[in-house]
PDB file of C-alpha atoms in Angstrom:
ATOM      1  CA  UNK A   1       9.607  13.698 -24.637  1.00  0.00           C
ATOM      2  CA  UNK A   2       7.937  10.287 -24.729  1.00  0.00           C
ATOM      3  CA  UNK A   3       8.663   6.855 -23.330  1.00  0.00           C
ATOM      4  CA  UNK A   4       7.297   3.428 -22.395  1.00  0.00           C
ATOM      5  CA  UNK A   5       7.141   1.274 -19.266  1.00  0.00           C
ATOM      6  CA  UNK A   6       6.253  -2.286 -18.321  1.00  0.00           C
ATOM      7  CA  UNK A   7       3.736  -2.903 -15.547  1.00  0.00           C
ATOM      8  CA  UNK A   8       4.062  -6.292 -13.845  1.00  0.00           C
ATOM      9  CA  UNK A   9       1.624  -8.099 -11.586  1.00  0.00           C
ATOM     10  CA  UNK A  10      -1.503  -6.087 -12.358  1.00  0.00           C
ATOM     11  CA  UNK A  11      -4.778  -6.845 -14.110  1.00  0.00           C
ATOM     12  CA  UNK A  12      -5.662  -5.089 -17.346  1.00  0.00           C
ATOM     13  CA  UNK A  13      -8.371  -3.024 -15.630  1.00  0.00           C
ATOM     14  CA  UNK A  14      -5.850  -1.790 -13.060  1.00  0.00           C
ATOM     15  CA  UNK A  15      -3.397  -0.730 -15.769  1.00  0.00           C
ATOM     16  CA  UNK A  16      -6.180   0.982 -17.707  1.00  0.00           C
ATOM     17  CA  UNK A  17      -7.056   2.967 -14.572  1.00  0.00           C
ATOM     18  CA  UNK A  18      -3.384   3.832 -14.067  1.00  0.00           C
ATOM     19  CA  UNK A  19      -3.226   5.103 -17.663  1.00  0.00           C
ATOM     20  CA  UNK A  20      -6.386   7.134 -17.080  1.00  0.00           C
ATOM     21  CA  UNK A  21      -4.747   8.834 -14.107  1.00  0.00           C
ATOM     22  CA  UNK A  22      -1.515   9.328 -16.032  1.00  0.00           C
ATOM     23  CA  UNK A  23      -3.440  10.899 -18.902  1.00  0.00           C
ATOM     24  CA  UNK A  24      -3.957  13.968 -16.729  1.00  0.00           C
ATOM     25  CA  UNK A  25      -0.347  14.776 -17.638  1.00  0.00           C
ATOM     26  CA  UNK A  26      -0.472  13.890 -21.322  1.00  0.00           C
ATOM     27  CA  UNK A  27      -0.942  10.865 -23.584  1.00  0.00           C
ATOM     28  CA  UNK A  28      -0.779   7.499 -21.791  1.00  0.00           C
ATOM     29  CA  UNK A  29      -2.200   4.282 -23.238  1.00  0.00           C
ATOM     30  CA  UNK A  30      -1.868   0.500 -23.149  1.00  0.00           C
ATOM     31  CA  UNK A  31       0.793  -0.419 -25.695  1.00  0.00           C
ATOM     32  CA  UNK A  32       1.526  -4.132 -25.411  1.00  0.00           C
ATOM     33  CA  UNK A  33      -0.706  -6.717 -23.765  1.00  0.00           C
ATOM     34  CA  UNK A  34       1.744  -9.602 -23.557  1.00  0.00           C
ATOM     35  CA  UNK A  35      -0.096 -11.757 -21.059  1.00  0.00           C
ATOM     36  CA  UNK A  36      -1.502 -11.979 -17.546  1.00  0.00           C
ATOM     37  CA  UNK A  37       0.326  -9.532 -15.317  1.00  0.00           C
ATOM     38  CA  UNK A  38       2.622  -8.214 -18.055  1.00  0.00           C
ATOM     39  CA  UNK A  39       1.457  -5.077 -19.861  1.00  0.00           C
ATOM     40  CA  UNK A  40       3.451  -2.240 -21.425  1.00  0.00           C
ATOM     41  CA  UNK A  41       2.228   1.348 -21.473  1.00  0.00           C
ATOM     42  CA  UNK A  42       3.296   4.208 -23.727  1.00  0.00           C
ATOM     43  CA  UNK A  43       2.946   7.982 -24.001  1.00  0.00           C
ATOM     44  CA  UNK A  44       4.317  11.309 -22.883  1.00  0.00           C
ATOM     45  CA  UNK A  45       7.120  10.902 -20.339  1.00  0.00           C
ATOM     46  CA  UNK A  46       5.385  12.717 -17.463  1.00  0.00           C
ATOM     47  CA  UNK A  47       2.137  10.849 -18.130  1.00  0.00           C
ATOM     48  CA  UNK A  48       3.855   7.451 -18.156  1.00  0.00           C
ATOM     49  CA  UNK A  49       5.769   8.271 -14.980  1.00  0.00           C
ATOM     50  CA  UNK A  50       2.514   9.266 -13.257  1.00  0.00           C
ATOM     51  CA  UNK A  51       0.858   6.069 -14.509  1.00  0.00           C
ATOM     52  CA  UNK A  52       3.687   3.974 -13.057  1.00  0.00           C
ATOM     53  CA  UNK A  53       3.148   5.562  -9.642  1.00  0.00           C
ATOM     54  CA  UNK A  54      -0.605   5.008  -9.936  1.00  0.00           C
ATOM     55  CA  UNK A  55      -0.137   1.393 -11.037  1.00  0.00           C
ATOM     56  CA  UNK A  56       1.843   0.566  -7.903  1.00  0.00           C
ATOM     57  CA  UNK A  57      -0.775   2.310  -5.780  1.00  0.00           C
ATOM     58  CA  UNK A  58      -3.419   0.133  -7.460  1.00  0.00           C
ATOM     59  CA  UNK A  59      -1.563  -3.080  -6.626  1.00  0.00           C
ATOM     60  CA  UNK A  60       1.011  -3.667  -9.383  1.00  0.00           C
ATOM     61  CA  UNK A  61       4.149  -5.441  -8.205  1.00  0.00           C
ATOM     62  CA  UNK A  62       6.498  -3.369 -10.331  1.00  0.00           C
ATOM     63  CA  UNK A  63       6.471  -0.621 -12.950  1.00  0.00           C
ATOM     64  CA  UNK A  64       9.695  -0.551 -14.946  1.00  0.00           C
ATOM     65  CA  UNK A  65      10.681   2.281 -17.330  1.00  0.00           C
ATOM     66  CA  UNK A  66      11.899   0.991 -20.695  1.00  0.00           C
ATOM     67  CA  UNK A  67      14.908   2.360 -22.547  1.00  0.00           C
ATOM     68  CA  UNK A  68      13.226   3.128 -25.858  1.00  0.00           C
ATOM     69  CA  UNK A  69      13.482   5.881 -28.441  1.00  0.00           C
ATOM     70  CA  UNK A  70       9.822   6.834 -28.352  1.00  0.00           C
ATOM     71  CA  UNK A  71       6.237   6.069 -27.389  1.00  0.00           C
ATOM     72  CA  UNK A  72       5.663   3.160 -29.744  1.00  0.00           C
ATOM     73  CA  UNK A  73       2.141   1.771 -30.197  1.00  0.00           C
ATOM     74  CA  UNK A  74       0.550   5.018 -29.041  1.00  0.00           C
ATOM     75  CA  UNK A  75      -1.216   7.959 -30.721  1.00  0.00           C
ATOM     76  CA  UNK A  76       2.087   9.845 -30.559  1.00  0.00           C
ATOM     77  CA  UNK A  77       3.230   7.651 -33.467  1.00  0.00           C
ATOM     78  CA  UNK A  78       0.467   8.980 -35.747  1.00  0.00           C
ATOM     79  CA  UNK A  79       2.857  10.959 -38.023  1.00  0.00           C
ATOM     80  CA  UNK A  80       4.997   7.854 -38.591  1.00  0.00           C
ATOM     81  CA  UNK A  81       1.897   5.733 -39.170  1.00  0.00           C
ATOM     82  CA  UNK A  82       0.680   8.177 -41.828  1.00  0.00           C
ATOM     83  CA  UNK A  83       3.994   7.968 -43.683  1.00  0.00           C
ATOM     84  CA  UNK A  84       3.935   4.191 -43.448  1.00  0.00           C
ATOM     85  CA  UNK A  85       0.440   4.052 -44.918  1.00  0.00           C
ATOM     86  CA  UNK A  86       1.592   6.262 -47.802  1.00  0.00           C
ATOM     87  CA  UNK A  87       4.451   3.851 -48.488  1.00  0.00           C
ATOM     88  CA  UNK A  88       2.188   0.811 -48.210  1.00  0.00           C
ATOM     89  CA  UNK A  89      -0.170   2.295 -50.781  1.00  0.00           C
ATOM     90  CA  UNK A  90       2.603   1.852 -53.346  1.00  0.00           C
ATOM     91  CA  UNK A  91       3.288  -1.785 -52.453  1.00  0.00           C
ATOM     92  CA  UNK A  92       1.655  -4.745 -54.180  1.00  0.00           C
ATOM     93  CA  UNK A  93       0.203  -6.805 -51.319  1.00  0.00           C
ATOM     94  CA  UNK A  94      -1.487 -10.117 -52.061  1.00  0.00           C
ATOM     95  CA  UNK A  95      -3.874 -12.282 -50.068  1.00  0.00           C
ATOM     96  CA  UNK A  96      -1.892 -14.454 -47.625  1.00  0.00           C
ATOM     97  CA  UNK A  97      -1.441 -18.094 -48.622  1.00  0.00           C
ATOM     98  CA  UNK A  98      -1.881 -19.110 -44.983  1.00  0.00           C
ATOM     99  CA  UNK A  99      -3.459 -17.554 -41.914  1.00  0.00           C
ATOM    100  CA  UNK A 100      -1.326 -14.770 -40.464  1.00  0.00           C
ATOM    101  CA  UNK A 101      -2.512 -13.779 -36.997  1.00  0.00           C
ATOM    102  CA  UNK A 102      -2.232 -10.021 -36.673  1.00  0.00           C
ATOM    103  CA  UNK A 103      -1.316  -8.622 -33.269  1.00  0.00           C
ATOM    104  CA  UNK A 104      -3.365  -5.540 -34.184  1.00  0.00           C
ATOM    105  CA  UNK A 105      -6.607  -7.551 -34.369  1.00  0.00           C
ATOM    106  CA  UNK A 106      -5.744 -10.632 -32.323  1.00  0.00           C
ATOM    107  CA  UNK A 107      -7.058 -12.792 -35.177  1.00  0.00           C
ATOM    108  CA  UNK A 108      -5.986 -13.723 -38.721  1.00  0.00           C
ATOM    109  CA  UNK A 109      -5.541 -11.141 -41.469  1.00  0.00           C
ATOM    110  CA  UNK A 110      -6.874 -13.181 -44.379  1.00  0.00           C
ATOM    111  CA  UNK A 111      -7.013 -10.654 -47.224  1.00  0.00           C
ATOM    112  CA  UNK A 112      -4.587  -8.200 -48.797  1.00  0.00           C
ATOM    113  CA  UNK A 113      -6.791  -5.363 -47.534  1.00  0.00           C
ATOM    114  CA  UNK A 114      -6.548  -6.721 -43.967  1.00  0.00           C
ATOM    115  CA  UNK A 115      -2.773  -7.028 -44.215  1.00  0.00           C
ATOM    116  CA  UNK A 116      -2.388  -3.483 -45.567  1.00  0.00           C
ATOM    117  CA  UNK A 117      -4.671  -2.087 -42.863  1.00  0.00           C
ATOM    118  CA  UNK A 118      -2.902  -3.916 -40.029  1.00  0.00           C
ATOM    119  CA  UNK A 119       0.567  -2.923 -41.220  1.00  0.00           C
ATOM    120  CA  UNK A 120      -0.546   0.697 -41.340  1.00  0.00           C
ATOM    121  CA  UNK A 121      -2.127   0.595 -37.892  1.00  0.00           C
ATOM    122  CA  UNK A 122       0.434  -1.444 -35.980  1.00  0.00           C
ATOM    123  CA  UNK A 123       2.784   1.497 -35.380  1.00  0.00           C
ATOM    124  CA  UNK A 124       0.235   3.307 -33.223  1.00  0.00           C
ATOM    125  CA  UNK A 125      -2.100   0.467 -32.185  1.00  0.00           C
ATOM    126  CA  UNK A 126      -1.608  -1.678 -29.068  1.00  0.00           C
ATOM    127  CA  UNK A 127      -0.012  -5.090 -29.508  1.00  0.00           C
ATOM    128  CA  UNK A 128      -2.695  -7.693 -28.693  1.00  0.00           C
ATOM    129  CA  UNK A 129      -0.253 -10.514 -28.086  1.00  0.00           C
ATOM    130  CA  UNK A 130      -2.326 -12.276 -25.452  1.00  0.00           C
ATOM    131  CA  UNK A 131      -5.445 -12.098 -27.635  1.00  0.00           C
ATOM    132  CA  UNK A 132      -3.447 -13.522 -30.567  1.00  0.00           C
ATOM    133  CA  UNK A 133      -2.178 -16.456 -28.518  1.00  0.00           C
ATOM    134  CA  UNK A 134      -5.617 -17.152 -27.080  1.00  0.00           C
ATOM    135  CA  UNK A 135      -7.006 -17.210 -30.621  1.00  0.00           C
ATOM    136  CA  UNK A 136      -4.466 -19.857 -31.627  1.00  0.00           C
ATOM    137  CA  UNK A 137      -5.012 -21.894 -28.468  1.00  0.00           C
ATOM    138  CA  UNK A 138      -8.763 -21.685 -28.969  1.00  0.00           C
ATOM    139  CA  UNK A 139      -8.323 -23.086 -32.479  1.00  0.00           C
ATOM    140  CA  UNK A 140      -6.405 -26.147 -31.368  1.00  0.00           C
ATOM    141  CA  UNK A 141      -2.777 -25.052 -31.663  1.00  0.00           C
ATOM    142  CA  UNK A 142      -0.642 -26.560 -28.918  1.00  0.00           C
ATOM    143  CA  UNK A 143       2.983 -26.316 -30.125  1.00  0.00           C
ATOM    144  CA  UNK A 144       4.648 -22.922 -30.481  1.00  0.00           C
ATOM    145  CA  UNK A 145       8.100 -22.018 -31.778  1.00  0.00           C
ATOM    146  CA  UNK A 146       9.768 -18.906 -30.375  1.00  0.00           C
ATOM    147  CA  UNK A 147      12.312 -17.594 -32.872  1.00  0.00           C
ATOM    148  CA  UNK A 148      15.197 -15.513 -31.568  1.00  0.00           C
ATOM    149  CA  UNK A 149      17.097 -15.213 -28.272  1.00  0.00           C
ATOM    150  CA  UNK A 150      15.313 -15.577 -24.953  1.00  0.00           C
ATOM    151  CA  UNK A 151      12.302 -17.497 -23.692  1.00  0.00           C
ATOM    152  CA  UNK A 152       9.995 -14.716 -22.503  1.00  0.00           C
ATOM    153  CA  UNK A 153       7.232 -15.412 -25.022  1.00  0.00           C
ATOM    154  CA  UNK A 154       7.422 -19.160 -24.388  1.00  0.00           C
ATOM    155  CA  UNK A 155       6.863 -18.513 -20.699  1.00  0.00           C
ATOM    156  CA  UNK A 156       3.839 -16.341 -21.441  1.00  0.00           C
ATOM    157  CA  UNK A 157       2.290 -19.013 -23.665  1.00  0.00           C
ATOM    158  CA  UNK A 158       2.673 -21.587 -20.888  1.00  0.00           C
ATOM    159  CA  UNK A 159       0.971 -19.172 -18.477  1.00  0.00           C
ATOM    160  CA  UNK A 160      -1.985 -19.057 -20.844  1.00  0.00           C
ATOM    161  CA  UNK A 161      -2.044 -22.845 -21.264  1.00  0.00           C
ATOM    162  CA  UNK A 162       0.077 -25.072 -19.050  1.00  0.00           C
ATOM    163  CA  UNK A 163      -0.308 -27.912 -21.563  1.00  0.00           C
ATOM    164  CA  UNK A 164       1.128 -25.926 -24.474  1.00  0.00           C
ATOM    165  CA  UNK A 165       4.483 -27.084 -25.824  1.00  0.00           C
ATOM    166  CA  UNK A 166       7.083 -24.418 -26.623  1.00  0.00           C
ATOM    167  CA  UNK A 167      10.295 -24.811 -28.614  1.00  0.00           C
ATOM    168  CA  UNK A 168      13.045 -22.191 -28.845  1.00  0.00           C
ATOM    169  CA  UNK A 169      14.647 -21.634 -32.226  1.00  0.00           C
ATOM    170  CA  UNK A 170      17.624 -19.355 -31.616  1.00  0.00           C
ATOM    171  CA  UNK A 171      20.376 -20.528 -33.969  1.00  0.00           C
ATOM    172  CA  UNK A 172      20.992 -21.894 -37.445  1.00  0.00           C
ATOM    173  CA  UNK A 173      21.542 -25.305 -35.903  1.00  0.00           C
ATOM    174  CA  UNK A 174      18.164 -25.236 -34.162  1.00  0.00           C
ATOM    175  CA  UNK A 175      16.431 -24.256 -37.430  1.00  0.00           C
ATOM    176  CA  UNK A 176      18.044 -27.262 -39.111  1.00  0.00           C
ATOM    177  CA  UNK A 177      17.086 -29.479 -36.175  1.00  0.00           C
ATOM    178  CA  UNK A 178      13.509 -28.241 -36.452  1.00  0.00           C
ATOM    179  CA  UNK A 179      13.362 -29.401 -40.069  1.00  0.00           C
ATOM    180  CA  UNK A 180      14.368 -32.880 -38.934  1.00  0.00           C
ATOM    181  CA  UNK A 181      12.001 -32.937 -35.937  1.00  0.00           C
ATOM    182  CA  UNK A 182      10.302 -36.257 -35.242  1.00  0.00           C
ATOM    183  CA  UNK A 183      12.453 -37.905 -37.899  1.00  0.00           C
ATOM    184  CA  UNK A 184      10.809 -35.929 -40.704  1.00  0.00           C
ATOM    185  CA  UNK A 185      12.951 -34.321 -43.376  1.00  0.00           C
ATOM    186  CA  UNK A 186      10.919 -31.303 -44.400  1.00  0.00           C
ATOM    187  CA  UNK A 187       9.488 -28.125 -42.970  1.00  0.00           C
ATOM    188  CA  UNK A 188       6.290 -28.892 -44.864  1.00  0.00           C
ATOM    189  CA  UNK A 189       5.763 -31.999 -42.747  1.00  0.00           C
ATOM    190  CA  UNK A 190       5.721 -29.778 -39.654  1.00  0.00           C
ATOM    191  CA  UNK A 191       3.140 -27.350 -40.980  1.00  0.00           C
ATOM    192  CA  UNK A 192       0.947 -30.144 -42.325  1.00  0.00           C
ATOM    193  CA  UNK A 193       0.592 -31.748 -38.925  1.00  0.00           C
ATOM    194  CA  UNK A 194      -2.455 -30.661 -36.897  1.00  0.00           C
ATOM    195  CA  UNK A 195      -2.342 -28.443 -33.827  1.00  0.00           C
ATOM    196  CA  UNK A 196       0.986 -26.791 -34.615  1.00  0.00           C
ATOM    197  CA  UNK A 197       1.950 -23.166 -34.872  1.00  0.00           C
ATOM    198  CA  UNK A 198       5.210 -22.649 -36.730  1.00  0.00           C
ATOM    199  CA  UNK A 199       7.162 -19.411 -37.162  1.00  0.00           C
ATOM    200  CA  UNK A 200      10.389 -18.387 -38.836  1.00  0.00           C
ATOM    201  CA  UNK A 201      12.667 -15.369 -38.342  1.00  0.00           C
ATOM    202  CA  UNK A 202      12.531 -12.581 -40.920  1.00  0.00           C
ATOM    203  CA  UNK A 203      15.801 -10.788 -40.201  1.00  0.00           C
ATOM    204  CA  UNK A 204      19.450 -11.687 -39.811  1.00  0.00           C
ATOM    205  CA  UNK A 205      22.046 -10.755 -37.218  1.00  0.00           C
ATOM    206  CA  UNK A 206      25.280  -9.167 -38.449  1.00  0.00           C
ATOM    207  CA  UNK A 207      27.125 -10.534 -35.418  1.00  0.00           C
ATOM    208  CA  UNK A 208      25.973 -14.136 -35.412  1.00  0.00           C
ATOM    209  CA  UNK A 209      25.196 -14.341 -39.159  1.00  0.00           C
ATOM    210  CA  UNK A 210      22.013 -16.206 -38.326  1.00  0.00           C
ATOM    211  CA  UNK A 211      20.003 -16.392 -41.510  1.00  0.00           C
ATOM    212  CA  UNK A 212      16.248 -15.777 -41.524  1.00  0.00           C
ATOM    213  CA  UNK A 213      13.574 -17.382 -43.645  1.00  0.00           C
ATOM    214  CA  UNK A 214      11.345 -14.712 -45.174  1.00  0.00           C
ATOM    215  CA  UNK A 215       8.214 -16.780 -45.633  1.00  0.00           C
ATOM    216  CA  UNK A 216       7.179 -20.399 -46.062  1.00  0.00           C
ATOM    217  CA  UNK A 217       4.007 -21.739 -47.563  1.00  0.00           C
ATOM    218  CA  UNK A 218       2.720 -24.938 -49.177  1.00  0.00           C
ATOM    219  CA  UNK A 219       6.069 -26.687 -48.836  1.00  0.00           C
ATOM    220  CA  UNK A 220       8.038 -24.100 -50.870  1.00  0.00           C
ATOM    221  CA  UNK A 221      10.317 -21.284 -49.724  1.00  0.00           C
ATOM    222  CA  UNK A 222       8.983 -18.193 -51.434  1.00  0.00           C
ATOM    223  CA  UNK A 223      12.432 -16.629 -51.635  1.00  0.00           C
ATOM    224  CA  UNK A 224      13.238 -19.401 -54.151  1.00  0.00           C
ATOM    225  CA  UNK A 225      16.389 -20.326 -52.292  1.00  0.00           C
ATOM    226  CA  UNK A 226      15.063 -23.888 -52.550  1.00  0.00           C
ATOM    227  CA  UNK A 227      12.842 -25.063 -55.376  1.00  0.00           C
ATOM    228  CA  UNK A 228      11.188 -27.565 -53.060  1.00  0.00           C
ATOM    229  CA  UNK A 229      11.328 -28.220 -49.358  1.00  0.00           C
ATOM    230  CA  UNK A 230      14.568 -29.941 -48.417  1.00  0.00           C
ATOM    231  CA  UNK A 231      16.421 -31.053 -45.298  1.00  0.00           C
ATOM    232  CA  UNK A 232      17.192 -28.267 -42.850  1.00  0.00           C
ATOM    233  CA  UNK A 233      20.959 -27.978 -43.466  1.00  0.00           C
ATOM    234  CA  UNK A 234      20.524 -27.874 -47.243  1.00  0.00           C
ATOM    235  CA  UNK A 235      17.793 -25.242 -46.950  1.00  0.00           C
ATOM    236  CA  UNK A 236      20.027 -23.070 -44.773  1.00  0.00           C
ATOM    237  CA  UNK A 237      23.010 -23.411 -47.119  1.00  0.00           C
ATOM    238  CA  UNK A 238      20.850 -22.392 -50.072  1.00  0.00           C
ATOM    239  CA  UNK A 239      19.555 -19.398 -48.140  1.00  0.00           C
ATOM    240  CA  UNK A 240      23.136 -18.291 -47.495  1.00  0.00           C
ATOM    241  CA  UNK A 241      23.882 -18.525 -51.225  1.00  0.00           C
ATOM    242  CA  UNK A 242      20.717 -16.721 -52.355  1.00  0.00           C
ATOM    243  CA  UNK A 243      21.173 -13.165 -53.726  1.00  0.00           C
ATOM    244  CA  UNK A 244      17.883 -12.235 -52.034  1.00  0.00           C
ATOM    245  CA  UNK A 245      19.305 -12.782 -48.531  1.00  0.00           C
ATOM    246  CA  UNK A 246      22.380 -11.221 -46.972  1.00  0.00           C
ATOM    247  CA  UNK A 247      24.114 -11.469 -43.598  1.00  0.00           C
ATOM    248  CA  UNK A 248      23.202  -7.942 -42.620  1.00  0.00           C
ATOM    249  CA  UNK A 249      20.865  -6.471 -40.047  1.00  0.00           C
ATOM    250  CA  UNK A 250      18.157  -5.930 -42.661  1.00  0.00           C
ATOM    251  CA  UNK A 251      17.266  -8.301 -45.462  1.00  0.00           C
ATOM    252  CA  UNK A 252      16.240  -7.461 -48.987  1.00  0.00           C
ATOM    253  CA  UNK A 253      12.721  -8.138 -50.178  1.00  0.00           C
ATOM    254  CA  UNK A 254      12.258 -10.708 -52.875  1.00  0.00           C
ATOM    255  CA  UNK A 255      10.406  -9.304 -55.927  1.00  0.00           C
ATOM    256  CA  UNK A 256       7.662 -11.911 -55.568  1.00  0.00           C
ATOM    257  CA  UNK A 257       6.736 -10.767 -52.048  1.00  0.00           C
TER     258      UNK A 257
END
């Protein structure tokens, strides 16, 4: 049996020591470094439980077991990672048209080889979320868009930089509003402005029928639901009509991607 847990209010070194102690009972590693005082661990159930006890002894405020199906982002996922790499070997992956910061490296994956490597590793590698955000902040980005329900990630960004601006995009209406932000009529105008980090959802919800944008670059939606960047509401209506997107939990991949 395997599991994960979140350790709150402890430094990375303290959590690493807790994992070291937990490893006496099996696999136990850092799995997700979200930000200061918020780190997830992963591994064999007994090892993670022992690490949680050790973390609190070392000064952590809380250690909370997570209801998950397995020990994600740990060596226990090696069999799944191997199968994923086999599948990726058959996929045509191209160099990104824009910087894509990989949470495996904490920096941009700029080539097709980097993208393939990161996708293959991310199942068993720790999520370097804090490192990724610090990379963006260090390169002048100050506005971040959190896509999906909740504001956890926005709060973490503000912990890293109190001057950072965060915007929540959690509905079709907010996506459309984003396209009209600052009186501008296109998504391209947002990405062309300096010191911005912009993100779009890649999946849809069967309950809310919120539609996700697969990828955006150079002012064109790669899914070809719009031939050129348009106002937010028109973009969303075209996405709904596109045969390459459906209001299901998983979306279909466009042949050009």
